[in-house]
Tab-separated table of C-alpha atoms in Angstrom:
chain	number	residue	atom	x	y	z
A	1	MET	CA	0.000	0.000	0.000
A	2	GLY	CA	1.089	3.614	-0.384
A	3	TYR	CA	1.891	5.914	2.477
A	4	ALA	CA	0.718	9.507	2.854
A	5	MET	CA	3.778	11.277	4.128
A	6	GLU	CA	4.674	14.775	5.315
A	7	ALA	CA	7.611	16.406	7.082
A	8	TRP	CA	7.080	19.230	9.570
A	9	ASN	CA	9.686	21.314	11.383
A	10	TYR	CA	9.432	23.091	14.686
A	11	GLY	CA	12.033	24.806	16.823
A	12	LEU	CA	13.003	23.763	20.331
A	13	GLU	CA	13.747	26.728	22.602
A	14	THR	CA	13.191	24.999	25.964
A	15	ALA	CA	13.421	21.428	27.101
A	16	ASP	CA	11.840	19.386	29.850
A	17	ASP	CA	13.920	16.193	29.666
A	18	ASP	CA	17.607	15.528	30.276
A	19	HIS	CA	18.377	14.481	26.698
A	20	HIS	CA	17.099	17.705	25.152
A	21	LYS	CA	18.507	19.898	27.960
A	22	GLN	CA	21.985	18.544	27.213
A	23	ALA	CA	21.446	19.073	23.488
A	24	LEU	CA	20.544	22.717	24.078
A	25	ALA	CA	23.489	23.225	26.405
A	26	ASP	CA	25.894	21.861	23.777
A	27	SER	CA	24.481	24.004	20.957
A	28	PRO	CA	26.807	26.759	19.661
A	29	PRO	CA	25.511	30.361	19.478
A	30	GLY	CA	23.156	31.034	16.588
A	31	HIS	CA	22.004	27.427	16.376
A	32	ARG	CA	18.892	25.729	17.579
A	33	TRP	CA	17.573	22.194	17.653
A	34	GLU	CA	14.806	21.413	15.250
A	35	TYR	CA	12.585	18.383	14.997
A	36	ILE	CA	11.718	16.924	11.662
A	37	ILE	CA	8.563	14.915	12.133
A	38	LEU	CA	7.853	12.405	9.410
A	39	VAL	CA	4.237	11.307	9.402
A	40	PHE	CA	3.274	8.108	7.618
A	41	ARG	CA	-0.496	8.032	7.674
A	42	PRO	CA	-2.054	5.886	8.959
A	43	THR	CA	0.678	3.918	10.634
A	44	PHE	CA	3.415	5.665	12.555
A	45	VAL	CA	5.348	8.842	13.371
A	46	ILE	CA	9.132	9.265	13.305
A	47	ASP	CA	10.504	11.946	15.595
A	48	GLN	CA	14.187	12.918	15.382
A	49	PRO	CA	16.151	16.079	16.277
A	50	VAL	CA	18.268	17.823	13.655
A	51	HIS	CA	20.935	20.425	14.430
A	52	HIS	CA	20.954	23.475	12.098
A	53	ASN	CA	21.424	27.194	11.840
A	54	SER	CA	18.440	29.323	12.862
A	55	GLN	CA	18.666	31.624	9.849
A	56	HIS	CA	17.448	28.825	7.588
A	57	ASP	CA	14.243	26.885	7.568
A	58	THR	CA	13.396	23.740	5.666
A	59	ARG	CA	10.333	21.785	4.815
A	60	HIS	CA	10.395	18.418	3.059
A	61	THR	CA	7.409	16.771	1.471
A	62	LEU	CA	7.630	13.231	0.118
A	63	PRO	CA	5.325	11.884	-2.594
A	64	LEU	CA	2.584	9.378	-1.839
A	65	SER	CA	4.530	6.736	-3.775
A	66	ALA	CA	7.540	6.908	-1.444
A	67	THR	CA	8.456	3.852	0.615
A	68	PRO	CA	9.320	3.861	4.330
A	69	ARG	CA	12.942	3.218	3.377
A	70	GLN	CA	12.997	6.332	1.211
A	71	ALA	CA	11.380	8.343	3.976
A	72	ALA	CA	14.070	7.238	6.384
A	73	LEU	CA	16.602	8.944	4.129
A	74	ILE	CA	15.067	12.410	4.654
A	75	MET	CA	16.795	14.837	6.989
A	76	SER	CA	17.702	18.506	7.087
A	77	PRO	CA	20.340	19.446	4.485
A	78	HIS	CA	22.048	21.510	7.176
A	79	ALA	CA	23.076	18.297	8.900
A	80	ILE	CA	24.932	17.023	5.843
A	81	HIS	CA	28.667	16.580	6.194
A	82	GLN	CA	30.066	16.815	2.664
A	83	SER	CA	33.514	15.315	2.957
A	84	GLY	CA	33.720	13.324	-0.271
A	85	LYS	CA	35.169	10.489	1.793
A	86	HIS	CA	33.859	7.322	3.391
A	87	SER	CA	34.473	5.480	6.624
A	88	VAL	CA	35.144	1.975	5.284
A	89	ASP	CA	38.630	0.496	5.514
A	90	LEU	CA	38.836	-1.157	2.098
A	91	SER	CA	42.129	-2.875	2.869
A	92	LYS	CA	40.314	-5.456	5.001
A	93	PHE	CA	38.545	-6.500	1.790
A	94	ALA	CA	41.850	-6.768	-0.149
A	95	VAL	CA	40.818	-3.719	-2.177
A	96	THR	CA	43.875	-1.660	-3.137
A	97	ARG	CA	44.592	1.563	-5.015
A	98	ASN	CA	44.291	-0.691	-8.074
A	99	ALA	CA	40.812	-1.847	-7.024
A	100	PHE	CA	40.680	-5.654	-7.060
A	101	LEU	CA	44.160	-6.013	-8.535
A	102	PRO	CA	47.063	-6.345	-6.089
A	103	GLU	CA	48.847	-3.273	-4.779
A	104	HIS	CA	52.038	-4.279	-6.570
A	105	SER	CA	52.845	-6.250	-9.701
A	106	PRO	CA	52.680	-10.000	-8.841
A	107	PRO	CA	55.981	-11.857	-8.297
A	108	LYS	CA	57.556	-13.500	-11.346
A	109	VAL	CA	58.904	-16.463	-9.399
A	110	LEU	CA	58.485	-18.142	-6.013
A	111	ALA	CA	61.534	-17.209	-3.944
A	112	ASP	CA	62.269	-20.648	-2.477
A	113	PRO	CA	64.149	-22.962	-4.934
A	114	TYR	CA	62.040	-25.760	-3.446
A	115	TYR	CA	59.288	-24.741	-5.899
A	116	GLU	CA	61.515	-24.908	-8.980
A	117	PRO	CA	59.733	-28.056	-10.301
A	118	TRP	CA	56.466	-26.076	-10.557
A	119	GLU	CA	58.244	-23.099	-12.085
A	120	LEU	CA	59.863	-25.225	-14.784
A	121	VAL	CA	56.583	-26.850	-15.834
A	122	VAL	CA	54.724	-23.533	-15.977
A	123	GLN	CA	57.584	-21.843	-17.827
A	124	HIS	CA	57.425	-24.486	-20.575
A	125	LEU	CA	53.648	-25.002	-20.541
A	126	PRO	CA	53.015	-23.991	-24.203
A	127	THR	CA	55.725	-26.362	-25.444
A	128	LEU	CA	54.585	-29.235	-23.220
A	129	ILE	CA	51.014	-28.854	-24.469
A	130	ARG	CA	52.051	-28.569	-28.103
A	131	THR	CA	54.304	-31.661	-27.969
A	132	GLY	CA	51.900	-33.729	-25.872
A	133	GLY	CA	54.246	-33.981	-22.898
A	134	ILE	CA	52.279	-32.097	-20.249
A	135	ARG	CA	50.742	-35.112	-18.518
A	136	GLU	CA	54.035	-36.991	-18.332
A	137	SER	CA	55.773	-33.916	-16.913
A	138	VAL	CA	53.140	-33.536	-14.206
A	139	ALA	CA	53.381	-37.240	-13.354
A	140	ARG	CA	57.113	-36.784	-12.657
A	141	LEU	CA	56.531	-33.889	-10.259
A	142	PRO	CA	57.086	-34.410	-6.521
A	143	VAL	CA	54.203	-33.634	-4.169
A	144	LEU	CA	55.290	-30.273	-2.806
A	145	SER	CA	54.104	-28.643	0.406
A	146	THR	CA	52.744	-25.103	0.557
A	147	ASP	CA	54.451	-24.467	3.907
A	148	ARG	CA	57.335	-22.557	2.313
A	149	LEU	CA	55.195	-19.873	0.692
A	150	ARG	CA	56.295	-16.599	2.276
A	151	SER	CA	53.590	-14.056	1.521
A	152	GLN	CA	50.054	-13.587	0.266
A	153	ALA	CA	51.519	-12.683	-3.124
A	154	GLU	CA	53.331	-16.036	-3.210
A	155	TRP	CA	50.147	-17.884	-2.234
A	156	ARG	CA	48.434	-16.215	-5.181
A	157	ARG	CA	51.232	-17.155	-7.564
A	158	ALA	CA	51.190	-20.765	-6.342
A	159	TYR	CA	47.412	-20.935	-6.769
A	160	SER	CA	47.625	-19.506	-10.286
A	161	MET	CA	50.448	-21.862	-11.288
A	162	LEU	CA	48.545	-24.898	-10.034
A	163	ALA	CA	45.372	-23.715	-11.764
A	164	TYR	CA	47.219	-23.439	-15.073
A	165	MET	CA	48.802	-26.852	-14.596
A	166	THR	CA	45.376	-28.310	-13.772
A	167	HIS	CA	43.724	-27.043	-16.935
A	168	ALA	CA	46.751	-27.924	-19.064
A	169	TYR	CA	46.645	-31.466	-17.667
A	170	VAL	CA	42.880	-31.908	-18.124
A	171	TRP	CA	42.541	-30.306	-21.577
A	172	GLY	CA	46.069	-30.762	-22.953
A	173	GLY	CA	45.515	-33.991	-24.902
A	174	ASP	CA	43.405	-35.285	-27.762
A	175	LYS	CA	40.759	-36.084	-25.139
A	176	PRO	CA	40.291	-34.579	-21.685
A	177	ASP	CA	41.716	-36.433	-18.687
A	178	GLU	CA	39.160	-36.655	-15.903
A	179	ILE	CA	41.573	-37.624	-13.110
A	180	LEU	CA	43.850	-34.958	-11.631
A	181	PRO	CA	46.901	-36.544	-9.938
A	182	PRO	CA	47.962	-35.886	-6.309
A	183	GLN	CA	51.017	-33.898	-7.459
A	184	ILE	CA	48.615	-31.089	-8.345
A	185	THR	CA	45.550	-31.944	-6.264
A	186	LEU	CA	47.122	-31.791	-2.801
A	187	PRO	CA	48.893	-28.410	-2.996
A	188	PHE	CA	46.078	-26.960	-5.104
A	189	LEU	CA	43.464	-27.820	-2.480
A	190	ARG	CA	45.634	-26.230	0.208
A	191	ALA	CA	46.226	-23.026	-1.771
A	192	SER	CA	42.532	-22.827	-2.646
A	193	GLU	CA	41.555	-23.146	1.000
A	194	HIS	CA	44.008	-20.422	1.996
A	195	LEU	CA	42.664	-17.973	-0.611
A	196	GLU	CA	39.016	-19.016	-0.164
A	197	LEU	CA	38.707	-20.063	-3.804
A	198	PRO	CA	37.697	-23.277	-5.579
A	199	PRO	CA	40.471	-25.444	-7.093
A	200	VAL	CA	39.965	-24.392	-10.702
A	201	LEU	CA	41.208	-21.704	-13.098
A	202	THR	CA	39.226	-18.721	-11.822
A	203	TYR	CA	39.162	-15.160	-13.139
A	204	ALA	CA	41.462	-14.273	-10.237
A	205	ALA	CA	44.092	-16.811	-11.335
A	206	ALA	CA	43.930	-15.959	-15.042
A	207	ASN	CA	43.455	-12.186	-14.838
A	208	LEU	CA	43.918	-10.551	-11.427
A	209	TRP	CA	47.179	-12.336	-10.558
A	210	ASN	CA	48.554	-13.172	-14.005
A	211	PHE	CA	50.334	-10.025	-15.143
A	212	SER	CA	53.551	-8.110	-14.842
A	213	CYS	CA	53.812	-4.349	-15.285
A	214	THR	CA	56.962	-2.412	-16.174
A	215	GLY	CA	55.399	0.892	-15.076
A	216	HIS	CA	53.077	2.094	-12.330
A	217	ASP	CA	49.829	2.267	-14.321
A	218	PHE	CA	48.263	-1.190	-14.533
A	219	SER	CA	45.724	0.100	-17.071
A	220	ASN	CA	48.438	0.799	-19.663
A	221	LEU	CA	48.330	-2.253	-21.926
A	222	GLU	CA	51.686	-1.412	-23.482
A	223	ASP	CA	53.375	-1.953	-20.078
A	224	LEU	CA	51.673	-5.282	-19.310
A	225	SER	CA	52.654	-8.888	-19.985
A	226	THR	CA	51.266	-12.213	-18.762
A	227	LEU	CA	53.059	-14.533	-16.348
A	228	PHE	CA	51.357	-17.760	-17.460
A	229	SER	CA	50.099	-18.965	-20.832
A	230	PHE	CA	48.720	-22.137	-22.410
A	231	THR	CA	49.687	-21.212	-25.960
A	232	GLY	CA	52.399	-18.566	-25.735
A	233	THR	CA	50.501	-16.543	-28.339
A	234	GLU	CA	50.003	-12.794	-28.467
A	235	SER	CA	46.267	-13.452	-28.801
A	236	GLU	CA	46.140	-15.182	-25.409
A	237	SER	CA	48.172	-12.517	-23.628
A	238	TRP	CA	46.127	-9.704	-25.149
A	239	PHE	CA	42.829	-11.384	-24.261
A	240	LEU	CA	43.816	-11.744	-20.596
A	241	LEU	CA	45.545	-8.380	-20.235
A	242	ILE	CA	42.533	-6.482	-21.559
A	243	SER	CA	40.623	-7.621	-18.466
A	244	ALA	CA	43.477	-6.712	-16.119
A	245	ALA	CA	43.687	-3.235	-17.652
A	246	MET	CA	39.911	-2.822	-17.346
A	247	GLU	CA	40.118	-3.597	-13.631
A	248	ALA	CA	42.877	-1.017	-13.160
A	249	LYS	CA	41.090	1.626	-15.234
A	250	ALA	CA	38.188	1.572	-12.769
A	251	ALA	CA	40.304	1.721	-9.619
A	252	GLY	CA	39.276	5.183	-8.419
A	253	ILE	CA	35.552	4.589	-8.795
A	254	LEU	CA	35.363	2.279	-5.791
A	255	GLN	CA	36.274	5.090	-3.395
A	256	THR	CA	33.920	7.472	-5.202
A	257	MET	CA	30.922	5.170	-5.024
A	258	MET	CA	31.551	4.184	-1.404
A	259	ALA	CA	31.398	7.893	-0.542
A	260	ALA	CA	28.221	8.186	-2.634
A	261	LEU	CA	26.570	5.380	-0.679
A	262	GLU	CA	27.242	7.295	2.531
A	263	ALA	CA	25.889	10.467	0.909
A	264	VAL	CA	22.619	8.618	0.264
A	265	LYS	CA	22.054	8.470	4.022
A	266	THR	CA	21.854	12.256	4.140
A	267	CYS	CA	20.059	12.749	0.834
A	268	ASP	CA	23.032	14.654	-0.524
A	269	TYR	CA	21.643	14.636	-4.053
A	270	GLN	CA	24.505	16.641	-5.528
A	271	ALA	CA	27.198	14.315	-4.174
A	272	VAL	CA	25.374	11.220	-5.414
A	273	THR	CA	24.684	12.823	-8.803
A	274	ASP	CA	28.340	13.761	-9.238
A	275	ALA	CA	29.409	10.237	-8.297
A	276	LEU	CA	26.996	8.715	-10.808
A	277	GLY	CA	28.478	10.956	-13.481
A	278	GLU	CA	31.937	9.650	-12.620
A	279	LEU	CA	30.614	6.083	-12.667
A	280	ARG	CA	29.172	6.583	-16.133
A	281	THR	CA	32.503	7.912	-17.416
A	282	CYS	CA	34.345	5.046	-15.739
A	283	ILE	CA	32.141	2.401	-17.378
A	284	GLN	CA	32.586	4.100	-20.748
A	285	ASN	CA	36.374	4.032	-20.296
A	286	VAL	CA	36.249	0.347	-19.372
A	287	SER	CA	34.103	-0.297	-22.461
A	288	ALA	CA	36.664	1.481	-24.635
A	289	LEU	CA	39.362	-0.874	-23.349
A	290	LEU	CA	37.152	-3.886	-24.081
A	291	GLU	CA	36.850	-2.728	-27.684
A	292	ARG	CA	40.629	-2.889	-28.021
A	293	MET	CA	40.291	-6.690	-27.965
A	294	TYR	CA	40.176	-6.582	-31.767
A	295	GLU	CA	43.674	-5.108	-32.042
A	296	LYS	CA	45.778	-8.160	-31.161
A	297	CYS	CA	43.495	-11.120	-30.457
A	298	ASP	CA	42.701	-13.353	-33.445
A	299	PRO	CA	39.166	-14.858	-33.263
A	300	MET	CA	40.049	-18.287	-34.680
A	301	THR	CA	43.117	-18.612	-32.450
A	302	PHE	CA	41.057	-17.630	-29.440
A	303	TYR	CA	38.173	-19.983	-30.182
A	304	HIS	CA	40.148	-23.112	-31.066
A	305	ARG	CA	43.412	-22.784	-29.129
A	306	ILE	CA	42.793	-20.575	-26.087
A	307	ARG	CA	39.163	-20.830	-25.025
A	308	PRO	CA	39.146	-24.643	-24.555
A	309	PHE	CA	41.748	-24.340	-21.767
A	310	LEU	CA	39.605	-21.819	-19.869
A	311	ALA	CA	36.702	-24.266	-19.553
A	312	GLY	CA	35.880	-25.830	-16.210
A	313	SER	CA	34.262	-29.197	-15.522
A	314	LYS	CA	30.641	-28.118	-14.958
A	315	ASN	CA	28.138	-28.779	-17.766
A	316	MET	CA	30.975	-30.180	-19.883
A	317	ASP	CA	29.392	-33.531	-20.790
A	318	ALA	CA	29.664	-32.913	-24.533
A	319	ALA	CA	33.267	-31.761	-24.136
A	320	GLY	CA	34.214	-35.098	-22.555
A	321	LEU	CA	33.754	-34.602	-18.799
A	322	PRO	CA	30.321	-36.070	-17.949
A	323	ARG	CA	31.231	-36.518	-14.262
A	324	GLY	CA	33.537	-33.559	-13.939
A	325	VAL	CA	37.106	-34.093	-12.699
A	326	PHE	CA	38.261	-36.457	-9.956
A	327	TYR	CA	40.733	-34.720	-7.650
A	328	ASP	CA	42.940	-37.623	-6.566
A	329	GLU	CA	44.440	-37.086	-3.111
A	330	GLY	CA	46.268	-40.420	-3.057
A	331	ASP	CA	45.793	-43.471	-0.812
A	332	GLY	CA	42.351	-44.066	-2.273
A	333	LYS	CA	41.104	-40.618	-1.286
A	334	GLY	CA	39.637	-38.005	-3.569
A	335	GLU	CA	36.468	-36.343	-4.801
A	336	TRP	CA	34.614	-35.757	-8.050
A	337	ARG	CA	34.115	-32.033	-8.612
A	338	GLN	CA	32.146	-30.101	-11.188
A	339	LEU	CA	33.427	-26.540	-11.204
A	340	ARG	CA	32.874	-23.559	-13.458
A	341	GLY	CA	35.765	-22.300	-15.536
A	342	GLY	CA	37.022	-18.751	-15.534
A	343	SER	CA	34.815	-16.053	-17.020
A	344	ASN	CA	34.281	-12.305	-16.759
A	345	GLY	CA	31.166	-13.102	-14.744
A	346	GLN	CA	33.596	-13.698	-11.868
A	347	SER	CA	34.884	-10.123	-12.026
A	348	SER	CA	34.184	-8.384	-8.716
A	349	LEU	CA	34.372	-5.056	-10.550
A	350	ILE	CA	31.468	-5.802	-12.888
A	351	GLN	CA	29.413	-7.084	-9.975
A	352	PHE	CA	30.323	-3.924	-8.041
A	353	PHE	CA	28.781	-1.875	-10.848
A	354	ASP	CA	25.618	-3.959	-10.548
A	355	VAL	CA	25.433	-3.689	-6.769
A	356	VAL	CA	25.896	0.088	-6.497
A	357	LEU	CA	23.286	0.630	-9.221
A	358	GLY	CA	20.859	-1.856	-7.685
A	359	VAL	CA	20.769	-4.063	-10.797
A	360	GLU	CA	19.238	-7.407	-9.870
A	361	HIS	CA	19.845	-10.641	-11.780
A	362	HIS	CA	17.358	-13.462	-11.411
A	363	THR	CA	17.255	-17.158	-12.165
A	364	HIS	CA	14.580	-18.971	-14.112
A	365	GLY	CA	15.270	-22.195	-12.232
A	366	SER	CA	13.497	-23.747	-9.270
A	367	ALA	CA	12.518	-21.736	-6.220
A	368	GLY	CA	15.462	-21.000	-3.956
A	369	GLN	CA	18.034	-21.603	-6.692
A	370	LYS	CA	20.882	-19.087	-6.773
A	371	SER	CA	21.305	-16.877	-9.815
A	372	PHE	CA	24.531	-17.313	-11.765
A	373	HIS	CA	25.772	-13.921	-10.540
A	374	THR	CA	25.238	-14.967	-6.918
A	375	GLU	CA	26.778	-18.403	-7.408
A	376	VAL	CA	29.950	-17.150	-9.084
A	377	ARG	CA	30.802	-15.006	-6.075
A	378	GLU	CA	32.070	-18.286	-4.646
A	379	TYR	CA	34.710	-18.103	-7.404
A	380	MET	CA	35.999	-14.733	-6.183
A	381	PRO	CA	38.692	-14.319	-3.513
A	382	GLY	CA	37.054	-14.394	-0.088
A	383	PRO	CA	37.720	-10.739	0.834
A	384	HIS	CA	36.322	-9.511	-2.501
A	385	ARG	CA	33.232	-11.635	-1.992
A	386	ARG	CA	32.687	-10.109	1.448
A	387	PHE	CA	33.191	-6.621	0.034
A	388	LEU	CA	30.285	-7.090	-2.383
A	389	VAL	CA	28.106	-8.311	0.485
A	390	HIS	CA	29.080	-5.220	2.486
A	391	VAL	CA	28.229	-2.887	-0.401
A	392	ALA	CA	24.899	-4.625	-0.986
A	393	ARG	CA	23.933	-3.965	2.641
A	394	ALA	CA	24.733	-0.257	2.384
A	395	SER	CA	22.323	2.487	1.381
A	396	SER	CA	20.571	2.170	-1.971
A	397	ILE	CA	21.220	4.726	-4.692
A	398	ARG	CA	18.389	3.232	-6.716
A	399	GLU	CA	15.927	3.693	-3.836
A	400	LEU	CA	16.877	7.359	-3.660
A	401	ALA	CA	16.409	7.709	-7.421
A	402	LEU	CA	13.075	5.872	-7.372
A	403	ALA	CA	11.338	8.520	-5.262
A	404	ALA	CA	9.114	10.675	-7.481
A	405	PRO	CA	11.085	13.910	-8.024
A	406	THR	CA	9.837	17.134	-6.467
A	407	THR	CA	13.015	19.217	-6.865
A	408	ALA	CA	15.537	19.938	-9.612
A	409	ASP	CA	18.225	18.116	-7.602
A	410	GLN	CA	16.123	14.957	-7.546
A	411	ARG	CA	15.515	15.156	-11.286
A	412	ARG	CA	19.224	15.547	-11.956
A	413	LEU	CA	19.927	12.539	-9.769
A	414	ARG	CA	17.423	10.409	-11.685
A	415	ASP	CA	18.940	11.479	-14.999
A	416	ALA	CA	22.435	10.639	-13.756
A	417	TYR	CA	21.274	7.243	-12.498
A	418	THR	CA	19.628	6.400	-15.822
A	419	ALA	CA	22.746	7.495	-17.719
A	420	ALA	CA	24.953	5.257	-15.562
A	421	THR	CA	22.743	2.203	-16.108
A	422	GLU	CA	22.666	2.948	-19.837
A	423	ALA	CA	26.472	2.956	-19.825
A	424	LEU	CA	26.477	-0.452	-18.115
A	425	SER	CA	23.934	-1.764	-20.634
A	426	GLY	CA	26.188	-0.427	-23.378
A	427	PHE	CA	29.139	-2.285	-21.874
A	428	ARG	CA	27.137	-5.511	-21.897
A	429	ASN	CA	26.134	-4.890	-25.504
A	430	LYS	CA	29.804	-4.581	-26.417
A	431	HIS	CA	30.465	-7.843	-24.572
A	432	ILE	CA	27.812	-9.557	-26.700
A	433	GLN	CA	29.479	-8.151	-29.816
A	434	ILE	CA	32.823	-9.553	-28.646
A	435	VAL	CA	31.229	-12.966	-28.057
A	436	THR	CA	29.684	-12.861	-31.527
A	437	ARG	CA	33.042	-12.208	-33.154
A	438	TYR	CA	35.153	-14.517	-30.986
A	439	VAL	CA	32.791	-17.424	-30.286
A	440	ILE	CA	29.668	-17.517	-32.453
A	441	LEU	CA	31.256	-16.786	-35.837
A	442	PRO	CA	34.345	-19.016	-35.343
A	443	SER	CA	32.103	-21.893	-34.213
A	444	LYS	CA	30.656	-21.940	-37.740
A	445	GLN	CA	33.986	-21.939	-39.554
A	446	PRO	CA	36.206	-24.974	-40.285
A	447	TRP	CA	39.411	-25.367	-38.272
A	448	LYS	CA	42.540	-26.737	-39.936
A	449	GLY	CA	44.450	-27.314	-36.712
A	450	ALA	CA	44.667	-30.400	-34.476
A	451	ALA	CA	41.335	-32.087	-33.785
A	452	ARG	CA	40.666	-32.454	-30.061
A	453	GLN	CA	37.651	-33.200	-27.924
A	454	ASN	CA	37.075	-30.028	-25.937
A	455	LEU	CA	34.825	-26.995	-25.620
A	456	ALA	CA	35.632	-25.820	-29.153
A	457	SER	CA	34.762	-29.124	-30.839
A	458	SER	CA	31.592	-29.650	-28.795
A	459	SER	CA	30.428	-26.053	-29.374
A	460	SER	CA	30.996	-26.346	-33.124
A	461	GLU	CA	28.656	-29.350	-33.183
A	462	ARG	CA	25.765	-27.415	-31.597
A	463	ASN	CA	22.687	-26.683	-33.676
A	464	GLY	CA	22.414	-22.943	-33.022
A	465	ASP	CA	23.864	-19.901	-31.298
A	466	GLU	CA	21.504	-20.275	-28.329
A	467	GLU	CA	23.056	-23.652	-27.418
A	468	LEU	CA	26.681	-22.505	-27.191
A	469	THR	CA	28.195	-23.137	-23.758
A	470	GLY	CA	30.398	-20.555	-22.069
A	471	THR	CA	33.618	-21.346	-20.205
A	472	GLY	CA	31.647	-20.832	-17.004
A	473	GLY	CA	29.157	-23.526	-18.020
A	474	THR	CA	26.216	-21.257	-18.915
A	475	MET	CA	24.163	-21.108	-22.097
A	476	LEU	CA	26.299	-18.263	-23.354
A	477	VAL	CA	24.102	-16.070	-25.570
A	478	PRO	CA	20.844	-16.253	-23.541
A	479	PHE	CA	22.788	-15.528	-20.346
A	480	LEU	CA	24.486	-12.423	-21.735
A	481	LYS	CA	21.299	-11.044	-23.271
A	482	LYS	CA	19.405	-11.580	-20.033
A	483	ALA	CA	22.064	-9.746	-18.011
A	484	ARG	CA	21.936	-6.843	-20.472
A	485	ASP	CA	18.130	-6.673	-20.379
A	486	GLU	CA	18.051	-6.741	-16.560
A	487	THR	CA	20.485	-3.823	-16.529
A	488	SER	CA	18.303	-1.839	-18.928
A	489	GLN	CA	15.226	-2.595	-16.834
A	490	ALA	CA	16.867	-1.236	-13.683
A	491	GLY	CA	17.476	2.084	-15.433
A	492	LYS	CA	13.787	2.603	-16.150
A	493	LEU	CA	13.101	3.468	-12.491
A	494	GLU	CA	9.785	1.647	-12.412
A	495	ARG	CA	8.267	-0.270	-9.547
């Protein structure tokens, strides 16, 4: 039901209770305490004191369509503290000046020579895959402990190395191997537990922690190179580094939007509007980087040589893994696992855009089933996952924008919100265009290279575009279109 709502002000010159007497005693000269009384007919009254200068007077009226949550946002503008900052310590969420990328360029080698066997395999991964020697090389590895890893950066490198070895082992033959040996399984499970990630090639392993930078700007593609590669091709490096640069390009927006979420609490329309303008520009800059994919990534090379190694073991029946992968822990122990492969859906940055704009993604499955966007948070580093939960529990910019506008500031805020969601929809449209060029079109063209059973061969046998499977195990085209449409719907500001 709707609520009839009004806001009345009245001054407080005397007080007959201890709380208000102390408030008056603490007031500086020229100030007075004022009550803003919010009346929600027919249900309840909210009574709260607001401190402001006596030379001003304010009166707020909310529309009948406003919700109680929106009404709770209303307070005197004289109480607003416009600092442009926020009170959240982002470091506890492993958020750095480079956003979700590490503070410094990841290490190029594990310091302890004990880990040289891993380093040698990863260094020669493209050759071992090309010559068919990857599985034999892994079989000769000793089972190494993770106890000698010296820092969080080394844990991340170890995890990424083991993830690359895992996918090279599984997908590096004419047919996939469904049993992962203990030489990889045991340390990989330990590293995954430490970083709160599943034992598979995640976006974090392939993108966030798989780069080296010769400069200080991680968004400068010309200064970036990859640390790990399945093929050793420029196409693979460029594909992965585009995502790393996109993450870095958006670094400053996290601080901006966290401050905007705090500004929502005080209905600081101007601060929120300015932040939304910056968000729109940020998304457009990220989109421009995505469009640079065409410069150095060849579609046929990507589809047939690179993409198959990014696939996980979930929904990969046609690719040769009907039961997933058995993670052999030795001595008769182990577990079958079906895990999603790496995809941009696991980017905490893209989900951050969704969360701050209030874009909701739904599932068409059974009641209680998680949406893909919710499920893939389990494939993000633990601190990043908790950061998104924290942001989702903060104030809602969309709720503030949804209130029927009665002032010019409110109208500007709504326009800025719509523009930001349109930018995000535009980004998702560009992603669909990339998928068309790099997945859909190559799936219809003959490949003259080695014939293997993998995601490329199984996708090429599908009957139509709608049946193509993504590396994350989703029906690729319907999933992307649905995410785009849900973003557009959020921008319409309709209940």
